[in-house]
């Protein structure tokens, strides 16, 4: 099946709930990115997620619930800090890592004794989770290594024929994955920056949290297992360019002098600033960039280009998550 057959796999909430209860895997929209769900208490159902995505078995899945009352079947302890974060940010883009409950399938957490859990805010996701009334393991609904899906079309492009179907809820509102915070540590550690900012978290708990900074070096011994894998990468190699517009054009021109075909990823405001072969733009403010980033990264694959150069952004607020994803997508290649 190709991406043009999205509607053939389009499920209602009722159909998706039925399939999940029969231990099938289905994709559904969340406010962050599309998730690929399976019942988190079934080893066999969860195994289908790993197979469909080609996901390494040592990379744990996030468990989604529709209601805080389900928490007691997912985690075995809830420290006070975690409670405050849930009150402030659920439903929403914050995944909280806590000691896991014994009823979860072992493969959900890749054998760890902790589990990442969240309540998403997307109405279709909430409706589905409430209907199934079981914890649902759901990583992003992409083939491992590719940019996460922010539309049902992206999901179909990656997974058509490999999953039972997709609930189409339009474009994901945030466009970047949830923030993952480890509340088994004190102070808590942000393992992955995302839709909820460090600043917002610190304002709620009234103290500093640690931001685990991924780098090429820490990738081999990560705190969050998923951090060690290549992510979000377009087919052509990408580098982040730090510097002014004159330097950016100079980098493009050097590549062109090597007769390379150059793609660039820039803000909307810089759409006409540079002379390159393929220009893909993605909004001006951090919210707009986050929403469009993965679609932009995927869009390069339709073009015959040798290299991609990308602008660099301020690492505050949502910018932290944007730069985290760009660094991973570029394999930490930065030109300054
Ligand atoms: P994805 O589901 O594709 O958005 O990826 C989930 C991310 O959360 C990965 O980076 C995982 O390594 C991380 N994660 C999930 N569960 C845990 C956990 N129990 N401890 C640490 N990191 C986790
Ligand atoms: Mg993912």
Tab-separated table of C-alpha atoms and ligand atoms in Angstrom:
chain	number	residue	atom	x	y	z
A	1	UNK	CA	0.000	0.000	0.000
A	2	UNK	CA	1.247	3.508	-0.716
A	3	UNK	CA	0.657	6.766	1.109
A	4	UNK	CA	-2.231	7.570	-1.211
A	5	UNK	CA	-4.312	4.847	0.468
A	6	UNK	CA	-4.597	6.540	3.865
A	7	UNK	CA	-8.395	6.387	3.798
A	8	UNK	CA	-8.425	2.609	3.310
A	9	UNK	CA	-6.812	2.209	6.683
A	10	UNK	CA	-8.744	5.002	8.399
A	11	UNK	CA	-10.393	3.726	11.580
A	12	UNK	CA	-13.134	5.084	13.814
A	13	UNK	CA	-12.384	5.263	17.540
A	14	UNK	CA	-14.667	2.233	18.066
A	15	UNK	CA	-12.851	0.154	15.419
A	16	UNK	CA	-9.450	1.152	16.825
A	17	UNK	CA	-10.542	0.248	20.369
A	18	UNK	CA	-11.796	-3.166	19.178
A	19	UNK	CA	-8.532	-3.867	17.373
A	20	UNK	CA	-6.451	-2.859	20.406
A	21	UNK	CA	-8.507	-5.171	22.622
A	22	UNK	CA	-7.751	-7.972	20.133
A	23	UNK	CA	-4.013	-7.286	20.649
A	24	UNK	CA	-3.565	-5.573	17.256
A	25	UNK	CA	-1.514	-2.393	16.754
A	26	UNK	CA	-3.137	0.828	15.518
A	27	UNK	CA	-1.861	4.354	14.986
A	28	UNK	CA	-3.688	7.294	16.549
A	29	UNK	CA	-3.169	11.052	16.747
A	30	UNK	CA	-1.826	12.761	19.847
A	31	UNK	CA	-1.055	16.449	20.336
A	32	UNK	CA	2.694	15.719	20.083
A	33	UNK	CA	3.061	13.243	17.158
A	34	UNK	CA	1.105	10.166	15.978
A	35	UNK	CA	1.480	7.158	18.285
A	36	UNK	CA	1.530	3.445	17.445
A	37	UNK	CA	-0.513	1.751	20.159
A	38	UNK	CA	-0.832	-1.743	21.635
A	39	UNK	CA	-2.169	-3.008	24.961
A	40	UNK	CA	0.695	-2.563	27.444
A	41	UNK	CA	-0.168	-5.665	29.498
A	42	UNK	CA	0.265	-8.020	26.519
A	43	UNK	CA	3.753	-9.112	25.579
A	44	UNK	CA	2.490	-10.372	22.204
A	45	UNK	CA	0.709	-7.116	21.339
A	46	UNK	CA	3.693	-4.988	22.356
A	47	UNK	CA	6.037	-7.200	20.322
A	48	UNK	CA	4.055	-6.204	17.205
A	49	UNK	CA	4.995	-2.545	17.798
A	50	UNK	CA	8.711	-3.368	17.811
A	51	UNK	CA	8.318	-5.449	14.643
A	52	UNK	CA	6.270	-2.857	12.717
A	53	UNK	CA	8.675	-0.014	13.561
A	54	UNK	CA	11.888	-2.040	13.332
A	55	UNK	CA	12.579	-0.659	16.798
A	56	UNK	CA	15.511	-2.063	18.820
A	57	UNK	CA	14.210	-4.144	21.736
A	58	UNK	CA	16.252	-2.192	24.300
A	59	UNK	CA	14.382	1.074	23.607
A	60	UNK	CA	11.422	1.293	26.045
A	61	UNK	CA	7.939	2.500	25.068
A	62	UNK	CA	5.855	5.229	26.677
A	63	UNK	CA	2.608	4.022	28.280
A	64	UNK	CA	-0.483	6.152	27.657
A	65	UNK	CA	-3.532	6.258	29.915
A	66	UNK	CA	-6.847	8.106	29.641
A	67	UNK	CA	-7.374	8.841	33.311
A	68	UNK	CA	-5.261	9.278	36.476
A	69	UNK	CA	-7.248	6.472	38.116
A	70	UNK	CA	-5.418	4.054	35.757
A	71	UNK	CA	-2.046	5.113	37.174
A	72	UNK	CA	-2.116	2.537	39.956
A	73	UNK	CA	-2.080	-0.236	37.345
A	74	UNK	CA	0.983	1.246	35.606
A	75	UNK	CA	3.329	2.564	38.313
A	76	UNK	CA	4.160	1.298	41.808
A	77	UNK	CA	4.957	4.655	43.471
A	78	UNK	CA	4.136	8.326	42.867
A	79	UNK	CA	6.538	10.794	44.531
A	80	UNK	CA	5.192	14.238	45.424
A	81	UNK	CA	7.112	15.989	42.614
A	82	UNK	CA	5.519	13.670	40.063
A	83	UNK	CA	2.051	14.424	41.495
A	84	UNK	CA	2.607	18.144	41.079
A	85	UNK	CA	3.789	17.702	37.500
A	86	UNK	CA	0.732	15.572	36.671
A	87	UNK	CA	-1.592	18.197	38.182
A	88	UNK	CA	0.058	20.937	36.161
A	89	UNK	CA	0.706	19.273	32.792
A	90	UNK	CA	-1.711	16.349	32.319
A	91	UNK	CA	-3.350	15.845	30.006
A	92	UNK	CA	-0.416	17.042	27.927
A	93	UNK	CA	3.068	16.589	26.478
A	94	UNK	CA	4.900	15.421	29.608
A	95	UNK	CA	6.023	11.808	30.078
A	96	UNK	CA	6.940	10.963	33.668
A	97	UNK	CA	9.332	8.072	34.421
A	98	UNK	CA	8.361	6.228	37.631
A	99	UNK	CA	8.869	2.746	39.170
A	100	UNK	CA	6.895	0.311	37.015
A	101	UNK	CA	3.948	-1.853	38.026
A	102	UNK	CA	4.409	-5.629	37.765
A	103	UNK	CA	1.328	-6.064	35.542
A	104	UNK	CA	3.003	-4.378	32.549
A	105	UNK	CA	4.539	-6.583	29.876
A	106	UNK	CA	8.332	-6.750	30.292
A	107	UNK	CA	9.028	-5.735	26.697
A	108	UNK	CA	7.199	-2.385	27.168
A	109	UNK	CA	9.984	-1.132	29.399
A	110	UNK	CA	12.762	-3.097	27.688
A	111	UNK	CA	13.370	-4.909	30.967
A	112	UNK	CA	13.846	-1.680	33.008
A	113	UNK	CA	12.199	-1.408	36.426
A	114	UNK	CA	10.845	2.028	35.491
A	115	UNK	CA	8.129	3.101	33.060
A	116	UNK	CA	7.412	6.362	31.222
A	117	UNK	CA	3.727	7.305	31.454
A	118	UNK	CA	1.541	10.151	30.219
A	119	UNK	CA	-2.052	11.247	29.580
A	120	UNK	CA	-2.239	12.893	26.148
A	121	UNK	CA	-4.591	15.842	25.551
A	122	UNK	CA	-5.675	15.123	21.973
A	123	UNK	CA	-9.456	14.477	22.063
A	124	UNK	CA	-9.223	11.421	19.758
A	125	UNK	CA	-6.392	9.913	21.824
A	126	UNK	CA	-8.307	10.503	25.064
A	127	UNK	CA	-11.509	9.050	23.614
A	128	UNK	CA	-9.645	5.953	22.422
A	129	UNK	CA	-7.789	5.427	25.717
A	130	UNK	CA	-11.015	5.822	27.710
A	131	UNK	CA	-12.858	3.411	25.432
A	132	UNK	CA	-10.185	0.680	25.699
A	133	UNK	CA	-9.700	1.383	29.423
A	134	UNK	CA	-6.340	-0.413	29.448
A	135	UNK	CA	-2.840	1.141	29.483
A	136	UNK	CA	-1.627	1.533	25.891
A	137	UNK	CA	2.063	1.421	24.987
A	138	UNK	CA	2.623	3.885	22.151
A	139	UNK	CA	5.904	5.088	20.673
A	140	UNK	CA	5.875	7.408	17.672
A	141	UNK	CA	4.209	5.757	14.651
A	142	UNK	CA	7.201	5.941	12.289
A	143	UNK	CA	9.781	3.479	11.056
A	144	UNK	CA	12.660	3.667	13.556
A	145	UNK	CA	15.212	6.284	12.571
A	146	UNK	CA	12.846	8.364	10.436
A	147	UNK	CA	11.296	11.666	11.533
A	148	UNK	CA	8.251	11.159	13.765
A	149	UNK	CA	4.867	11.354	11.987
A	150	UNK	CA	2.794	14.507	12.411
A	151	UNK	CA	0.051	13.501	9.938
A	152	UNK	CA	-1.815	10.265	9.123
A	153	UNK	CA	-0.142	10.438	5.710
A	154	UNK	CA	3.312	10.239	7.314
A	155	UNK	CA	2.162	7.139	9.234
A	156	UNK	CA	0.797	5.505	6.091
A	157	UNK	CA	4.000	6.312	4.175
A	158	UNK	CA	6.007	4.423	6.824
A	159	UNK	CA	3.709	1.677	8.086
A	160	UNK	CA	0.928	0.885	5.590
A	161	UNK	CA	0.451	-2.868	5.396
A	162	UNK	CA	2.378	-3.389	8.648
A	163	UNK	CA	-0.315	-2.236	11.113
A	164	UNK	CA	-4.064	-2.777	11.537
A	165	UNK	CA	-5.008	0.827	10.720
A	166	UNK	CA	-4.836	4.537	11.510
A	167	UNK	CA	-7.184	6.943	13.280
A	168	UNK	CA	-6.806	10.149	11.234
A	169	UNK	CA	-6.989	13.210	13.475
A	170	UNK	CA	-5.397	15.753	11.144
A	171	UNK	CA	-2.082	17.482	11.800
A	172	UNK	CA	-0.469	17.038	15.241
A	173	UNK	CA	-0.793	20.295	17.140
A	174	UNK	CA	2.677	20.470	18.745
A	175	UNK	CA	4.675	18.443	16.217
A	176	UNK	CA	7.500	17.339	18.568
A	177	UNK	CA	7.454	14.430	21.035
A	178	UNK	CA	6.673	14.752	24.724
A	179	UNK	CA	9.227	15.884	27.271
A	180	UNK	CA	10.495	12.827	29.200
A	181	UNK	CA	11.322	13.547	32.861
A	182	UNK	CA	12.766	10.976	35.262
A	183	UNK	CA	11.089	11.456	38.649
A	184	UNK	CA	12.871	8.482	40.207
A	185	UNK	CA	15.906	10.798	40.441
A	186	UNK	CA	16.241	13.761	42.802
A	187	UNK	CA	16.388	16.400	41.438
A	188	UNK	CA	14.357	15.127	38.469
A	189	UNK	CA	16.219	14.753	35.168
A	190	UNK	CA	14.835	15.733	31.776
A	191	UNK	CA	15.892	12.797	29.601
A	192	UNK	CA	14.389	14.246	26.434
A	193	UNK	CA	13.354	17.891	25.913
A	194	UNK	CA	9.946	18.213	24.254
A	195	UNK	CA	6.550	19.865	24.239
A	196	UNK	CA	6.705	20.983	27.905
A	197	UNK	CA	9.671	23.270	28.570
A	198	UNK	CA	12.255	23.028	31.376
A	199	UNK	CA	11.301	26.559	32.372
A	200	UNK	CA	7.623	25.587	32.797
A	201	UNK	CA	8.566	22.481	34.825
A	202	UNK	CA	10.821	24.465	37.163
A	203	UNK	CA	8.103	27.068	37.687
A	204	UNK	CA	5.715	24.324	38.858
A	205	UNK	CA	8.022	22.427	41.209
A	206	UNK	CA	9.839	25.524	42.458
A	207	UNK	CA	13.352	24.166	41.925
A	208	UNK	CA	15.888	23.438	39.212
A	209	UNK	CA	15.800	20.201	37.244
A	210	UNK	CA	18.718	18.689	35.349
A	211	UNK	CA	18.678	18.665	31.563
A	212	UNK	CA	20.446	15.544	30.337
A	213	UNK	CA	22.405	16.934	27.369
A	214	UNK	CA	22.756	14.384	24.603
A	215	UNK	CA	25.940	14.503	22.589
A	216	UNK	CA	27.668	12.161	20.230
A	217	UNK	CA	29.733	10.917	23.205
A	218	UNK	CA	26.902	10.322	25.686
A	219	UNK	CA	24.875	8.567	23.002
A	220	UNK	CA	26.693	5.285	23.600
A	221	UNK	CA	25.852	5.234	27.349
A	222	UNK	CA	22.536	7.071	27.538
A	223	UNK	CA	20.283	7.465	30.588
A	224	UNK	CA	17.290	7.167	28.283
A	225	UNK	CA	17.940	4.143	26.076
A	226	UNK	CA	16.237	5.661	23.023
A	227	UNK	CA	18.727	8.529	22.961
A	228	UNK	CA	21.534	6.427	21.523
A	229	UNK	CA	19.833	5.733	18.217
A	230	UNK	CA	19.939	7.868	15.079
A	231	UNK	CA	16.674	9.723	14.743
A	232	UNK	CA	14.701	11.990	12.525
A	233	UNK	CA	17.234	11.746	9.713
A	234	UNK	CA	16.477	12.677	6.107
A	235	UNK	CA	18.243	10.546	3.462
A	236	UNK	CA	20.772	13.244	2.500
A	237	UNK	CA	23.338	14.116	5.195
A	238	UNK	CA	22.444	17.268	7.108
A	239	UNK	CA	24.618	19.810	8.933
A	240	UNK	CA	23.570	22.649	11.213
A	241	UNK	CA	25.125	26.007	10.292
A	242	UNK	CA	25.859	28.475	13.104
A	243	UNK	CA	26.628	31.992	11.894
A	244	UNK	CA	25.159	34.947	9.991
A	245	UNK	CA	23.511	34.895	6.568
A	246	UNK	CA	26.773	35.703	4.761
A	247	UNK	CA	28.422	32.646	6.346
A	248	UNK	CA	25.392	30.466	5.552
A	249	UNK	CA	25.521	31.453	1.851
A	250	UNK	CA	29.301	30.874	1.868
A	251	UNK	CA	28.732	27.300	3.136
A	252	UNK	CA	26.140	26.721	0.398
A	253	UNK	CA	28.456	28.151	-2.294
A	254	UNK	CA	31.365	25.958	-1.199
A	255	UNK	CA	29.196	22.849	-1.555
A	256	UNK	CA	27.999	24.039	-4.952
A	257	UNK	CA	31.615	24.545	-6.043
A	258	UNK	CA	32.075	20.833	-5.303
A	259	UNK	CA	29.121	20.427	-7.737
A	260	UNK	CA	26.871	19.242	-4.948
A	261	UNK	CA	23.139	19.796	-5.097
A	262	UNK	CA	22.204	21.703	-1.936
A	263	UNK	CA	19.006	21.693	0.106
A	264	UNK	CA	18.488	24.184	2.928
A	265	UNK	CA	16.110	24.216	5.899
A	266	UNK	CA	15.360	27.770	7.018
A	267	UNK	CA	12.704	29.911	8.695
A	268	UNK	CA	9.886	31.389	6.622
A	269	UNK	CA	11.532	34.826	6.935
A	270	UNK	CA	14.679	33.510	5.206
A	271	UNK	CA	12.881	31.690	2.398
A	272	UNK	CA	14.269	34.057	-0.244
A	273	UNK	CA	17.516	35.019	1.501
A	274	UNK	CA	19.694	32.236	0.094
A	275	UNK	CA	20.562	30.795	-3.275
A	276	UNK	CA	20.260	26.985	-3.008
A	277	UNK	CA	18.801	24.165	-5.119
A	278	UNK	CA	15.980	23.189	-2.762
A	279	UNK	CA	14.649	25.549	-0.089
A	280	UNK	CA	12.299	24.206	2.579
A	281	UNK	CA	10.992	26.640	5.165
A	282	UNK	CA	9.229	25.951	8.435
A	283	UNK	CA	7.697	28.969	10.178
A	284	UNK	CA	9.305	31.759	12.199
A	285	UNK	CA	8.544	31.332	15.900
A	286	UNK	CA	9.441	28.203	17.872
A	287	UNK	CA	5.839	26.909	17.970
A	288	UNK	CA	5.473	27.120	14.192
A	289	UNK	CA	8.905	25.549	13.611
A	290	UNK	CA	8.130	22.654	15.992
A	291	UNK	CA	4.865	21.963	14.222
A	292	UNK	CA	6.404	21.841	10.759
A	293	UNK	CA	9.876	20.421	11.491
A	294	UNK	CA	9.282	16.699	10.818
A	295	UNK	CA	7.219	17.343	7.701
A	296	UNK	CA	10.062	19.551	6.437
A	297	UNK	CA	12.690	16.875	7.170
A	298	UNK	CA	10.568	14.255	5.388
A	299	UNK	CA	10.032	16.602	2.419
A	300	UNK	CA	13.765	16.563	1.530
A	301	UNK	CA	13.524	12.873	0.650
A	302	UNK	CA	11.435	13.749	-2.429
A	303	UNK	CA	14.363	15.720	-3.871
A	304	UNK	CA	17.608	14.580	-5.436
A	305	UNK	CA	20.069	16.489	-3.243
A	306	UNK	CA	23.545	15.690	-1.931
A	307	UNK	CA	23.596	17.733	1.286
A	308	UNK	CA	21.249	19.668	3.559
A	309	UNK	CA	22.203	22.730	5.576
A	310	UNK	CA	19.964	23.898	8.366
A	311	UNK	CA	19.739	27.121	10.340
A	312	UNK	CA	20.421	27.023	14.069
A	313	UNK	CA	18.003	28.233	16.772
A	314	UNK	CA	18.104	29.645	20.297
A	315	UNK	CA	18.091	26.894	22.897
A	316	UNK	CA	15.485	28.354	25.228
A	317	UNK	CA	11.885	27.225	25.743
A	318	UNK	CA	10.687	25.010	22.897
A	319	UNK	CA	13.938	25.883	21.060
A	320	UNK	CA	15.748	23.355	23.295
A	321	UNK	CA	13.644	20.519	21.879
A	322	UNK	CA	13.957	21.829	18.306
A	323	UNK	CA	17.777	21.956	18.502
A	324	UNK	CA	17.849	18.517	20.198
A	325	UNK	CA	15.989	16.998	17.226
A	326	UNK	CA	18.070	18.905	14.644
A	327	UNK	CA	21.328	17.786	16.274
A	328	UNK	CA	20.177	14.175	16.189
A	329	UNK	CA	18.889	14.481	12.617
A	330	UNK	CA	22.285	15.864	11.589
A	331	UNK	CA	24.329	13.286	13.516
A	332	UNK	CA	25.736	16.235	15.568
A	333	UNK	CA	27.441	17.831	12.537
A	334	UNK	CA	27.672	21.571	13.222
A	335	UNK	CA	29.496	24.071	10.988
A	336	UNK	CA	30.548	27.302	12.725
B	1	LIG	P1	9.158	7.379	21.526
B	1	LIG	O1	8.143	6.478	22.165
B	1	LIG	O2	9.558	6.921	20.176
B	1	LIG	O3	8.728	8.803	21.589
B	1	LIG	O4	10.445	7.247	22.447
B	1	LIG	C1	10.300	7.172	23.843
B	1	LIG	C2	11.482	7.801	24.517
B	1	LIG	O5	11.273	7.739	25.937
B	1	LIG	C3	12.776	7.097	24.225
B	1	LIG	O6	13.830	8.026	24.124
B	1	LIG	C4	12.930	6.182	25.447
B	1	LIG	O7	14.261	5.822	25.686
B	1	LIG	C5	12.343	7.062	26.560
B	1	LIG	N1	11.835	6.229	27.655
B	1	LIG	C6	10.696	5.508	27.665
B	1	LIG	N2	10.590	4.821	28.832
B	1	LIG	C7	11.678	5.116	29.570
B	1	LIG	C8	12.160	4.721	30.867
B	1	LIG	N3	11.490	3.860	31.624
B	1	LIG	N4	13.336	5.234	31.301
B	1	LIG	C9	14.017	6.093	30.523
B	1	LIG	N5	13.628	6.503	29.293
B	1	LIG	C10	12.476	6.027	28.816
B	2	LIG	MG1	10.056	7.808	18.356
